[in-house]
Coordinates of C-alpha atoms in Angstrom, one line a residue:
Chain N
M1 CA 93.7 37.3 69.8
H2 CA 90.3 35.8 68.8
I3 CA 90.3 32.0 68.2
L4 CA 87.2 30.4 66.8
V5 CA 86.7 26.6 67.3
L6 CA 84.3 24.6 65.1
L7 CA 82.8 21.6 66.8
K8 CA 80.9 18.6 65.3
M9 CA 79.0 15.7 66.9
V10 CA 79.6 12.3 65.5
P11 CA 78.2 8.8 66.4
D12 CA 80.1 7.0 69.2
V13 CA 81.5 4.0 67.3
V14 CA 82.1 2.2 70.6
E15 CA 78.3 1.7 70.6
E16 CA 76.6 -0.7 68.2
L17 CA 75.7 1.1 65.0
E18 CA 72.3 0.3 63.4
I19 CA 71.4 0.8 59.8
A20 CA 68.1 2.7 59.0
A21 CA 65.2 0.8 57.4
D22 CA 66.0 2.2 53.9
G23 CA 69.5 0.7 54.2
R24 CA 71.2 4.0 53.2
A25 CA 72.0 5.7 56.5
L26 CA 72.6 5.1 60.2
D27 CA 69.5 4.7 62.3
L28 CA 69.6 7.9 64.3
E29 CA 67.3 6.6 67.0
Y30 CA 70.0 4.3 68.4
L31 CA 72.9 6.5 68.0
R32 CA 74.8 8.0 70.9
M33 CA 76.5 11.2 69.7
I34 CA 79.8 12.4 71.0
L35 CA 82.2 15.2 70.2
S36 CA 84.4 14.3 67.2
E37 CA 87.7 13.4 68.7
S38 CA 89.9 15.7 66.7
D39 CA 87.5 18.6 67.4
D40 CA 88.1 18.0 71.1
H41 CA 91.8 18.4 70.3
A42 CA 91.1 21.6 68.4
L43 CA 89.3 23.0 71.4
E44 CA 92.2 22.0 73.7
Q45 CA 94.7 23.6 71.3
A46 CA 92.6 26.8 71.3
L47 CA 92.5 26.9 75.1
L48 CA 96.3 26.3 75.4
L49 CA 96.9 29.2 73.0
K50 CA 94.5 31.5 75.0
E51 CA 96.4 30.6 78.2
K52 CA 99.7 31.4 76.5
Y53 CA 98.8 34.5 74.5
G54 CA 95.6 35.8 76.0
G55 CA 92.5 36.6 74.0
K56 CA 89.2 35.0 73.6
V57 CA 87.9 31.6 72.4
T58 CA 84.5 31.3 70.7
V59 CA 83.0 27.9 70.0
L60 CA 80.5 27.3 67.2
A61 CA 78.6 24.1 66.4
L62 CA 75.7 23.0 64.3
D63 CA 72.8 21.6 66.3
A64 CA 72.9 17.9 66.9
P65 CA 71.9 15.6 69.8
E66 CA 74.1 16.1 72.8
V67 CA 75.7 19.2 71.3
D68 CA 74.5 21.3 74.3
D69 CA 76.6 19.1 76.6
A70 CA 79.6 19.6 74.4
L71 CA 79.1 23.3 74.3
F72 CA 78.7 23.6 78.1
T73 CA 81.7 21.4 78.6
A74 CA 83.7 23.8 76.3
A75 CA 82.5 26.7 78.4
A76 CA 83.5 24.9 81.6
K77 CA 86.9 24.3 80.2
G78 CA 87.4 28.0 79.4
A79 CA 85.7 29.0 76.2
D80 CA 84.4 32.5 76.4
R81 CA 81.4 32.3 74.1
V82 CA 79.5 29.2 72.9
M83 CA 77.2 29.4 69.9
K84 CA 74.8 26.9 68.3
I85 CA 73.3 27.1 64.8
A86 CA 69.8 25.7 65.2
G87 CA 66.7 25.4 63.1
Q88 CA 67.7 22.7 60.6
D89 CA 65.4 19.8 60.3
A90 CA 67.8 17.3 58.6
G91 CA 71.4 16.3 58.7
F92 CA 73.8 18.1 56.4
T93 CA 76.6 16.7 54.4
T94 CA 80.0 18.0 55.3
R95 CA 80.0 20.4 52.3
Q96 CA 76.7 21.8 53.3
A97 CA 77.7 22.1 57.0
A98 CA 80.9 23.9 56.1
R99 CA 79.0 26.4 53.9
I100 CA 76.6 27.1 56.8
L101 CA 79.5 27.6 59.2
S102 CA 81.2 29.9 56.7
L103 CA 78.0 32.0 56.3
V104 CA 77.6 32.3 60.1
I105 CA 81.2 33.2 60.6
A106 CA 81.1 35.9 57.9
D107 CA 77.7 37.4 58.8
E108 CA 76.9 36.8 62.5
P109 CA 77.7 40.0 64.4
G110 CA 80.7 39.7 66.7
V111 CA 82.2 36.5 65.2
M112 CA 84.6 38.3 62.8
P113 CA 87.3 39.3 63.0
V114 CA 89.1 36.1 64.0
D115 CA 92.8 35.4 64.0
L116 CA 92.6 31.6 63.9
I117 CA 89.9 29.1 63.1
L118 CA 90.6 25.6 64.6
T119 CA 88.7 22.5 63.9
G120 CA 89.4 18.8 63.8
V121 CA 91.4 17.6 60.8
Q122 CA 88.8 15.0 59.8
A123 CA 85.7 13.4 61.2
I124 CA 84.7 9.7 60.9
D125 CA 81.7 10.7 58.7
D126 CA 83.3 13.3 56.4
L127 CA 82.2 11.5 53.3
D128 CA 82.1 14.5 50.9
G129 CA 84.9 16.7 52.0
L130 CA 86.6 18.1 55.0
V131 CA 85.3 21.1 57.0
A132 CA 88.6 23.0 57.5
P133 CA 89.6 23.4 53.9
L134 CA 86.0 24.2 52.8
V135 CA 85.7 27.0 55.4
A136 CA 89.2 28.3 54.5
D137 CA 88.1 28.4 50.8
D138 CA 84.8 30.2 51.6
L139 CA 86.5 32.8 53.8
N140 CA 89.6 33.1 51.5
M141 CA 92.0 32.1 54.3
P142 CA 95.1 30.0 54.2
Y143 CA 94.7 26.4 55.5
L144 CA 96.9 23.7 56.8
G145 CA 95.9 20.4 58.3
I146 CA 97.2 17.4 60.3
I147 CA 98.5 19.9 62.9
T148 CA 99.9 18.8 66.2
G149 CA 101.3 22.0 67.6
V150 CA 100.7 25.8 67.2
A151 CA 102.6 28.8 68.3
L152 CA 101.8 32.5 67.5
D153 CA 103.9 35.5 66.6
V154 CA 101.2 38.1 67.3
S155 CA 103.2 41.1 66.2
A156 CA 104.2 39.5 62.9
G157 CA 100.6 38.3 62.3
T158 CA 101.8 34.8 61.8
A159 CA 101.4 31.3 63.3
R160 CA 103.9 28.5 63.5
A161 CA 102.2 25.2 63.0
V162 CA 103.6 21.7 63.1
K163 CA 102.2 19.3 60.5
E164 CA 102.6 15.5 60.5
Y165 CA 104.0 13.7 57.5
P166 CA 104.4 9.9 57.2
A167 CA 107.1 7.9 59.1
G168 CA 107.2 10.2 62.1
V169 CA 108.5 13.2 60.2
R170 CA 107.0 16.6 60.9
G171 CA 107.1 19.8 59.1
E172 CA 107.2 23.3 60.6
F173 CA 105.2 25.9 58.7
Q174 CA 104.8 29.6 59.0
I175 CA 101.3 30.7 58.2
R176 CA 99.8 34.2 57.7
L177 CA 96.9 35.0 60.0
P178 CA 93.9 34.8 59.9
A179 CA 94.1 31.1 59.0
V180 CA 92.2 27.9 59.3
L181 CA 94.0 24.9 60.9
G182 CA 92.8 21.3 60.9
I183 CA 94.0 19.9 64.2
Q184 CA 95.1 16.3 64.5
A185 CA 96.2 16.4 68.1
A186 CA 96.7 19.2 70.6
E187 CA 100.0 19.6 72.3
K188 CA 98.5 18.1 75.4
P189 CA 95.7 15.6 75.8
P190 CA 92.3 17.3 76.1
R191 CA 91.8 18.5 79.7
Y192 CA 89.4 16.8 82.1
V193 CA 86.7 18.9 83.5
P194 CA 84.7 17.8 86.6
V195 CA 80.9 17.3 86.2
A196 CA 80.3 19.9 88.9
K197 CA 82.0 22.5 86.8
I198 CA 79.9 21.6 83.7
R199 CA 76.8 21.9 85.9
M200 CA 77.9 25.3 87.0
A201 CA 78.4 26.3 83.4
M202 CA 74.9 25.1 82.5
K203 CA 73.5 27.6 85.1
S204 CA 75.8 30.5 84.4
I205 CA 76.5 30.3 80.7
K206 CA 74.0 30.8 77.9
I207 CA 74.4 29.1 74.6
E208 CA 73.8 31.7 71.9
G209 CA 71.4 30.5 69.3
V210 CA 72.0 31.4 65.7
E211 CA 69.3 30.7 63.0
V212 CA 70.6 28.4 60.3
P213 CA 71.2 30.6 57.2
T214 CA 69.4 29.7 54.0
L215 CA 71.7 28.0 51.6
A216 CA 71.4 29.4 48.1
D217 CA 71.5 26.8 45.4
G218 CA 74.2 24.6 46.9
G219 CA 76.4 24.6 43.9
W220 CA 77.7 21.3 45.1
P221 CA 76.6 18.0 43.7
L222 CA 75.5 15.7 46.4
V223 CA 76.9 12.3 46.7
N224 CA 74.3 9.6 46.8
V225 CA 74.7 6.8 49.3
L226 CA 73.2 3.7 47.7
E227 CA 73.7 1.3 50.5
M228 CA 75.2 1.3 54.0
K229 CA 76.0 -1.9 55.9
R230 CA 78.0 -2.9 58.9
N231 CA 81.5 -4.0 58.1
E232 CA 81.2 -7.6 59.3
P233 CA 84.6 -8.8 60.5
A234 CA 83.6 -12.4 59.8
G235 CA 85.6 -14.1 57.1
H236 CA 89.1 -13.1 58.0
A237 CA 90.2 -13.7 61.6
E238 CA 89.8 -17.2 63.0
M239 CA 88.2 -16.5 66.4
L240 CA 89.5 -18.3 69.4
E241 CA 86.8 -19.0 71.9
G242 CA 86.7 -20.1 75.5
S243 CA 88.1 -18.9 78.8
A244 CA 91.2 -16.7 78.9
G245 CA 93.2 -19.8 79.9
E246 CA 91.8 -21.8 77.0
V247 CA 92.4 -19.2 74.3
S248 CA 95.8 -18.4 75.6
S249 CA 96.8 -22.1 75.5
R250 CA 95.5 -22.4 71.9
L251 CA 97.3 -19.3 70.8
C252 CA 100.5 -20.6 72.3
G253 CA 100.1 -23.7 70.2
I254 CA 99.6 -21.7 67.1
L255 CA 102.7 -19.5 67.8
A256 CA 104.8 -22.6 68.5
E257 CA 103.6 -24.3 65.3
R258 CA 104.8 -21.2 63.4
G259 CA 108.1 -21.2 65.1
L260 CA 107.5 -17.9 66.9
F261 CA 108.9 -19.1 70.2
Chain P
M1 CA 92.2 13.7 28.9
T2 CA 88.4 14.3 28.9
G3 CA 86.6 11.2 30.0
N4 CA 89.9 9.6 31.2
V5 CA 90.6 8.1 34.6
S6 CA 93.2 10.3 36.3
V7 CA 95.4 9.7 39.4
L8 CA 97.3 12.3 41.3
A9 CA 100.8 11.0 41.5
E10 CA 101.9 12.1 44.9
H11 CA 105.6 12.4 45.8
W12 CA 107.5 13.5 48.8
R13 CA 111.2 14.1 49.4
G14 CA 112.0 12.8 46.0
R15 CA 110.0 9.6 45.9
I16 CA 106.6 8.6 44.5
S17 CA 104.6 7.4 47.5
E18 CA 103.5 3.8 48.0
A19 CA 99.9 5.0 48.2
T20 CA 100.3 6.5 44.7
F21 CA 101.2 3.1 43.3
E22 CA 98.3 1.5 45.1
T23 CA 95.9 4.2 43.7
L24 CA 97.4 3.8 40.2
A25 CA 96.7 0.0 40.3
L26 CA 93.1 0.7 41.2
G27 CA 92.9 3.5 38.5
R28 CA 94.3 1.0 35.9
E29 CA 91.5 -1.4 36.7
V30 CA 88.8 1.2 36.5
A31 CA 90.2 2.7 33.2
D32 CA 90.3 -0.8 31.6
Q33 CA 86.7 -1.5 32.6
L34 CA 85.6 1.9 31.2
G35 CA 87.8 1.4 28.1
V36 CA 89.5 4.7 28.6
P37 CA 93.2 5.7 29.1
L38 CA 94.7 6.2 32.5
T39 CA 96.5 9.5 33.1
A40 CA 98.8 10.2 36.0
I41 CA 99.1 13.8 37.0
L42 CA 102.4 14.8 38.5
T43 CA 103.0 18.2 40.0
G44 CA 106.3 19.5 41.3
W45 CA 109.4 21.6 40.6
N46 CA 112.2 19.9 38.6
S47 CA 110.4 16.6 39.3
R48 CA 109.7 15.5 35.7
H49 CA 112.1 12.6 36.0
L50 CA 109.7 10.9 38.4
A51 CA 107.3 10.2 35.5
Q52 CA 109.3 7.1 34.6
A53 CA 108.0 5.4 37.7
L54 CA 104.5 5.9 36.5
G55 CA 104.6 3.3 33.7
V56 CA 101.3 1.7 34.6
A57 CA 99.6 4.9 33.2
D58 CA 99.1 5.5 29.5
A59 CA 100.2 9.1 29.8
V60 CA 101.6 11.5 32.3
I61 CA 100.7 15.2 32.7
Y62 CA 103.5 17.1 34.4
I63 CA 102.9 20.5 36.0
D64 CA 106.2 22.3 36.8
H65 CA 106.2 25.3 39.1
P66 CA 108.6 26.6 41.8
L67 CA 105.6 27.0 44.2
L68 CA 104.9 23.3 43.8
A69 CA 108.3 22.2 45.2
E70 CA 106.6 21.3 48.5
V71 CA 103.0 20.1 48.7
I72 CA 100.8 22.8 50.1
P73 CA 97.3 21.5 49.5
Q74 CA 95.7 24.8 48.6
V75 CA 98.4 25.6 46.1
S76 CA 98.5 22.1 44.6
A77 CA 94.7 22.2 44.2
E78 CA 95.0 25.6 42.4
A79 CA 97.3 24.0 39.9
L80 CA 95.2 20.9 39.4
V81 CA 92.0 23.1 38.9
Q82 CA 93.7 25.0 36.1
V83 CA 94.5 21.8 34.3
L84 CA 91.2 20.0 35.0
E85 CA 89.1 22.9 34.0
K86 CA 90.3 22.5 30.4
A87 CA 90.2 18.8 30.0
R88 CA 87.8 17.2 32.4
P89 CA 88.6 13.6 33.2
R90 CA 85.8 11.3 34.3
V91 CA 87.4 10.8 37.7
L92 CA 90.4 12.0 39.7
M93 CA 91.7 9.7 42.3
V94 CA 93.8 11.2 45.1
P95 CA 95.7 9.1 47.7
L96 CA 94.4 9.8 51.2
T97 CA 97.6 10.4 53.0
N98 CA 99.2 13.0 55.2
I99 CA 100.8 14.5 52.1
S100 CA 97.8 15.1 50.0
L101 CA 95.0 15.3 52.5
A102 CA 92.6 18.2 51.7
I103 CA 93.6 18.5 48.0
S104 CA 90.5 16.5 47.0
T105 CA 88.3 18.8 49.0
F106 CA 89.8 21.9 47.5
V107 CA 89.6 20.7 43.9
G108 CA 86.0 19.4 44.4
T109 CA 84.7 22.7 45.8
R110 CA 86.4 24.9 43.3
L111 CA 85.3 22.8 40.3
G112 CA 81.8 22.2 41.7
V113 CA 82.1 18.5 41.3
P114 CA 81.4 15.5 43.7
V115 CA 83.9 14.5 46.3
V116 CA 83.9 11.1 47.9
N117 CA 86.3 10.4 50.7
F118 CA 87.5 7.1 52.3
C119 CA 87.2 4.9 49.2
K120 CA 88.7 1.5 49.4
D121 CA 87.3 0.3 46.1
V122 CA 85.7 1.7 42.9
R123 CA 83.4 -0.4 40.7
V124 CA 82.0 0.3 37.3
V125 CA 78.3 -0.5 37.4
N126 CA 76.4 0.1 34.1
G127 CA 78.8 2.8 33.2
R128 CA 78.4 4.5 36.6
L129 CA 81.3 4.7 39.1
D130 CA 80.3 3.4 42.5
A131 CA 82.8 3.8 45.4
C132 CA 83.0 1.5 48.3
C133 CA 83.7 3.7 51.3
V134 CA 84.9 2.8 54.8
L135 CA 83.2 5.1 57.3
Y136 CA 82.9 5.5 61.1
G137 CA 86.4 4.3 62.0
G138 CA 86.1 1.2 59.8
K139 CA 82.7 0.1 61.3
I140 CA 80.5 0.9 58.3
E141 CA 80.8 0.2 54.6
A142 CA 78.9 2.4 52.2
T143 CA 78.3 2.1 48.5
V144 CA 78.3 5.6 47.1
E145 CA 77.3 6.8 43.7
T146 CA 80.1 9.2 42.6
G147 CA 77.9 11.4 40.4
E148 CA 76.0 10.7 37.2
P149 CA 77.9 10.0 34.0
S150 CA 76.2 13.1 32.6
G151 CA 76.8 15.2 35.7
P152 CA 79.7 17.5 36.6
Q153 CA 83.0 15.8 36.2
P154 CA 85.5 14.8 37.3
A155 CA 84.3 13.0 40.5
I156 CA 87.2 13.5 43.0
L157 CA 87.8 10.3 45.0
G158 CA 90.0 10.1 48.1
I159 CA 91.5 6.6 48.1
W160 CA 92.6 4.8 51.3
P161 CA 96.1 3.3 51.3
G162 CA 95.9 -0.4 50.7
A163 CA 93.1 -0.3 48.1
R164 CA 95.3 -2.5 45.8
P165 CA 98.9 -3.9 46.2
A166 CA 101.5 -1.3 45.4
E167 CA 103.4 -3.8 43.2
K168 CA 100.5 -3.8 40.7
G169 CA 100.9 -0.1 40.1
R170 CA 104.7 0.0 40.1
V171 CA 105.8 -0.2 36.5
E172 CA 109.0 1.4 35.2
R173 CA 108.4 2.4 31.6
T174 CA 108.9 5.4 29.4
V175 CA 105.5 7.1 29.2
P176 CA 104.6 10.1 27.0
V177 CA 104.8 13.1 29.3
T178 CA 102.8 16.3 28.4
D179 CA 103.9 19.5 30.2
R180 CA 101.2 21.9 31.3
A181 CA 101.9 25.4 32.5
V182 CA 99.9 26.9 35.3
V183 CA 99.8 30.4 36.8
L184 CA 100.4 30.5 40.6
E185 CA 100.9 33.8 42.3
D186 CA 102.0 32.9 45.9
T187 CA 101.7 30.2 48.5
R188 CA 98.8 32.0 50.2
G189 CA 101.0 32.9 53.1
I190 CA 102.0 29.3 53.9
Q191 CA 105.6 28.4 54.0
L192 CA 107.5 25.3 55.1
T193 CA 110.3 26.4 57.3
K194 CA 111.9 23.1 58.1
Y195 CA 111.4 19.4 58.5
I196 CA 111.7 17.9 61.9
E197 CA 113.1 14.4 61.7
P198 CA 111.8 11.8 64.2
E199 CA 113.8 11.4 67.3
A200 CA 115.5 8.1 67.3
G201 CA 113.8 6.0 69.9
D202 CA 115.5 3.4 72.1
V203 CA 114.3 0.8 69.6
D204 CA 113.6 0.7 65.9
L205 CA 110.1 -0.8 65.5
T206 CA 110.7 -1.6 61.9
K207 CA 113.5 -4.1 62.8
E208 CA 111.6 -6.0 65.5
D209 CA 110.3 -9.5 64.9
V210 CA 107.6 -9.3 67.5
L211 CA 105.5 -6.3 68.4
V212 CA 102.9 -6.0 71.1
A213 CA 100.7 -3.0 70.2
V214 CA 98.3 -1.3 72.6
G215 CA 95.4 0.9 71.9
R216 CA 92.7 2.7 73.8
G217 CA 91.6 -0.6 75.4
I218 CA 94.6 -0.5 77.6
Q219 CA 92.7 2.3 79.5
D220 CA 95.5 3.6 81.6
K221 CA 99.2 4.2 81.5
A222 CA 99.5 2.1 84.6
N223 CA 98.4 -0.9 82.6
L224 CA 101.2 -0.7 80.1
G225 CA 103.3 -2.9 82.3
L226 CA 101.0 -5.8 81.5
A227 CA 101.7 -5.4 77.8
E228 CA 105.4 -4.9 78.5
E229 CA 105.5 -8.2 80.3
L230 CA 103.9 -10.0 77.4
A231 CA 106.3 -8.3 74.9
K232 CA 109.3 -9.4 77.1
T233 CA 108.1 -12.9 77.3
L234 CA 107.6 -13.1 73.5
G235 CA 110.9 -11.4 72.9
G236 CA 109.5 -8.2 71.4
V237 CA 108.7 -4.6 72.3
V238 CA 105.6 -2.6 72.9
C239 CA 104.2 -0.1 70.4
G240 CA 100.9 1.8 70.2
S241 CA 98.1 3.3 68.1
R242 CA 97.5 7.1 67.9
P243 CA 95.3 7.5 71.1
V244 CA 98.1 6.0 73.3
I245 CA 100.7 8.3 71.8
D246 CA 98.5 11.4 72.0
Q247 CA 98.0 10.6 75.7
G248 CA 101.7 10.6 76.2
W249 CA 101.8 7.0 77.4
L250 CA 104.3 6.0 74.8
P251 CA 106.8 8.1 72.8
L252 CA 106.3 9.1 69.1
S253 CA 109.0 6.6 68.1
R254 CA 106.6 3.8 69.1
Q255 CA 103.6 4.9 67.0
V256 CA 102.4 2.6 64.3
G257 CA 100.0 3.9 61.5
K258 CA 99.5 6.7 59.1
S259 CA 101.6 9.4 60.9
G260 CA 103.9 6.8 62.6
L261 CA 105.8 3.8 61.3
T262 CA 104.8 1.1 58.9
V263 CA 105.9 -2.2 60.3
K264 CA 106.0 -5.8 59.1
P265 CA 107.0 -8.0 62.1
K266 CA 106.6 -11.8 62.1
L267 CA 104.1 -11.4 64.9
Y268 CA 101.9 -8.4 65.7
V269 CA 99.7 -8.7 68.8
A270 CA 97.0 -5.9 68.8
L271 CA 95.6 -5.3 72.2
G272 CA 92.5 -3.1 72.6
I273 CA 93.0 -1.6 69.1
S274 CA 89.8 -1.0 67.2
G275 CA 91.5 -1.2 63.8
A276 CA 90.7 2.2 62.3
P277 CA 92.1 2.4 58.7
E278 CA 94.8 4.9 59.9
H279 CA 96.3 2.2 62.1
V280 CA 95.8 -0.8 59.9
E281 CA 97.7 1.0 57.1
G282 CA 100.8 0.7 59.3
M283 CA 100.6 -3.0 60.2
K284 CA 98.5 -4.9 57.7
D285 CA 101.4 -6.7 56.1
S286 CA 102.6 -8.3 59.4
G287 CA 103.3 -12.0 59.1
L288 CA 100.9 -13.1 61.8
I289 CA 98.3 -10.8 63.4
V290 CA 96.6 -11.6 66.6
A291 CA 94.0 -9.2 68.0
V292 CA 92.3 -9.1 71.4
N293 CA 89.3 -6.7 71.7
S294 CA 86.2 -6.6 73.8
D295 CA 84.1 -5.5 70.7
P296 CA 83.3 -8.5 68.5
R297 CA 82.7 -6.1 65.6
A298 CA 86.0 -4.3 65.9
P299 CA 87.4 -3.8 62.4
I300 CA 90.8 -5.1 63.6
F301 CA 89.3 -8.6 63.2
H302 CA 89.2 -8.0 59.4
V303 CA 92.9 -7.8 59.2
A304 CA 93.8 -10.2 62.1
H305 CA 94.6 -13.9 61.4
Y306 CA 93.5 -14.9 64.9
G307 CA 91.0 -13.0 67.1
I308 CA 90.1 -13.2 70.8
V309 CA 87.0 -11.4 72.0
G310 CA 87.7 -10.4 75.6
D311 CA 88.8 -7.8 78.0
V312 CA 92.4 -7.0 77.3
L313 CA 93.3 -6.4 81.0
E314 CA 91.9 -9.8 81.9
T315 CA 93.4 -11.7 79.0
L316 CA 96.9 -10.2 79.2
P317 CA 98.3 -11.7 82.4
V318 CA 96.8 -15.2 81.5
L319 CA 98.3 -15.0 78.0
T320 CA 101.7 -13.9 79.4
E321 CA 101.8 -16.7 81.8
A322 CA 100.8 -19.3 79.2
V323 CA 103.5 -18.0 76.8
G324 CA 106.1 -18.1 79.6
A325 CA 105.1 -21.7 80.5
R326 CA 105.1 -22.9 76.9
K327 CA 108.5 -21.3 76.3
A328 CA 110.0 -22.8 79.4
A329 CA 108.6 -26.2 78.4
T330 CA 109.9 -25.9 74.8
H331 CA 113.4 -24.9 76.0
H332 CA 113.6 -27.8 78.5
A333 CA 112.3 -30.3 76.1

């Protein structure tokens, strides 16, 4: 069983996001990058499957600030092989990134064959498409997304995946392997790994570098961001200001006025 | 259909989704501004009768195939591509929901046309279609050009739920329906085996008047007690956003948002919830929304009626005490 996990770094939205001088992108200088949350779940789901069924987990990511930390953390958690596609000088759109990932998966020695490719269902900056379906299409594999649980039937060459629908309903699917799954949440919260273990991984594990493949004529029309701005919350909520006691007292007054007591 | 505005009419378990009516309402506006017809595209198996709910459109295209009985995004996309290749509309709007997610990506890549996700609005500017997109968990708004009028079409736009009120897109009327045949060979090895209904929780969130919702800002399961105290004092129950449920701090039956429940209580208190679109979708129509968050830029303040910038763990006990005292005073008055 060989499971490939695709990881992506995204801006940490807990931090203040600044807009670049041209007003059309985020200012990279002030960004703190973290692993995309659903990718973290995809990694966890892969590790859970490895523990249950045996096999090997390979992690592949495009170069980005802090990506080495994410890859060493993945290794410390139990990934067998960590790979980074380096050499690009600019950020890619999701469609470009997915094509690069597909080319590396198909052509880099020792990546194929895979049984499962797991990645997060969606990232907060996936403006022009989603990675999982794009990779599935490039590699001609079945795809299913919004997955919250995976079991394998190795002898039958199938997986059983649980997909979320609205209103708390879930659907159980049988999928032929190899397949690409867009993970919403792993069956358990992503595991914690002590810093000491990550430091050990930094010493003992090597991140394999892969040269970024040349993209032939993209074949995809790029979407053009004309303007980016911070979504200012002003204008809707009436903000209550003061000490905790003062705002609580005002809020009580408002609730009482509306007959909510 | 060439040059038209098209909307994918999504349905699930026999009903057209709310998000479809919302998307149709937006599509109607854009079509009127461009001066072109609005076409709804319906796919399914023996689902032709659903077209009568799509009366806001000028025409409906119905694609009937046994492999389209359940929505499998890759298969639905294959059917759509066959239809769109022949008559290319200007734009195809697809509701961004758990049912249709990924269809827009598949259609866009196969047709070699632009895809723009996370749209909450679409404007016609000098004949060009500009999308207003909500990115980075609701923190950033981007205006995005969805391809040149002379470029490859259709532009495929994923539309957030809530773009327009569903009522504006819900029109019962007999609309001309055109059947289109497609050739689909298999479901690519993907098969729905069963639906798993939600386990009935101890409470039904949709019937509660007061909900106290907790998000990541609650920090630890041990702090849930603080929210429960407030809920008890207000006469409501505690619910949560996705991260709290994923951590296992609250059961699935208490989840509000895209994959969870849609609620409309009289009072919704959002504690430490950032207000990502996936959560807001499930609570935006609550009577009174009060949000407490340490981040003054949290998108939850867009939808809240009253906001408090502060630490949830510090604010909660004080608020609970104040509510308790006020209630006691009211009842003794």
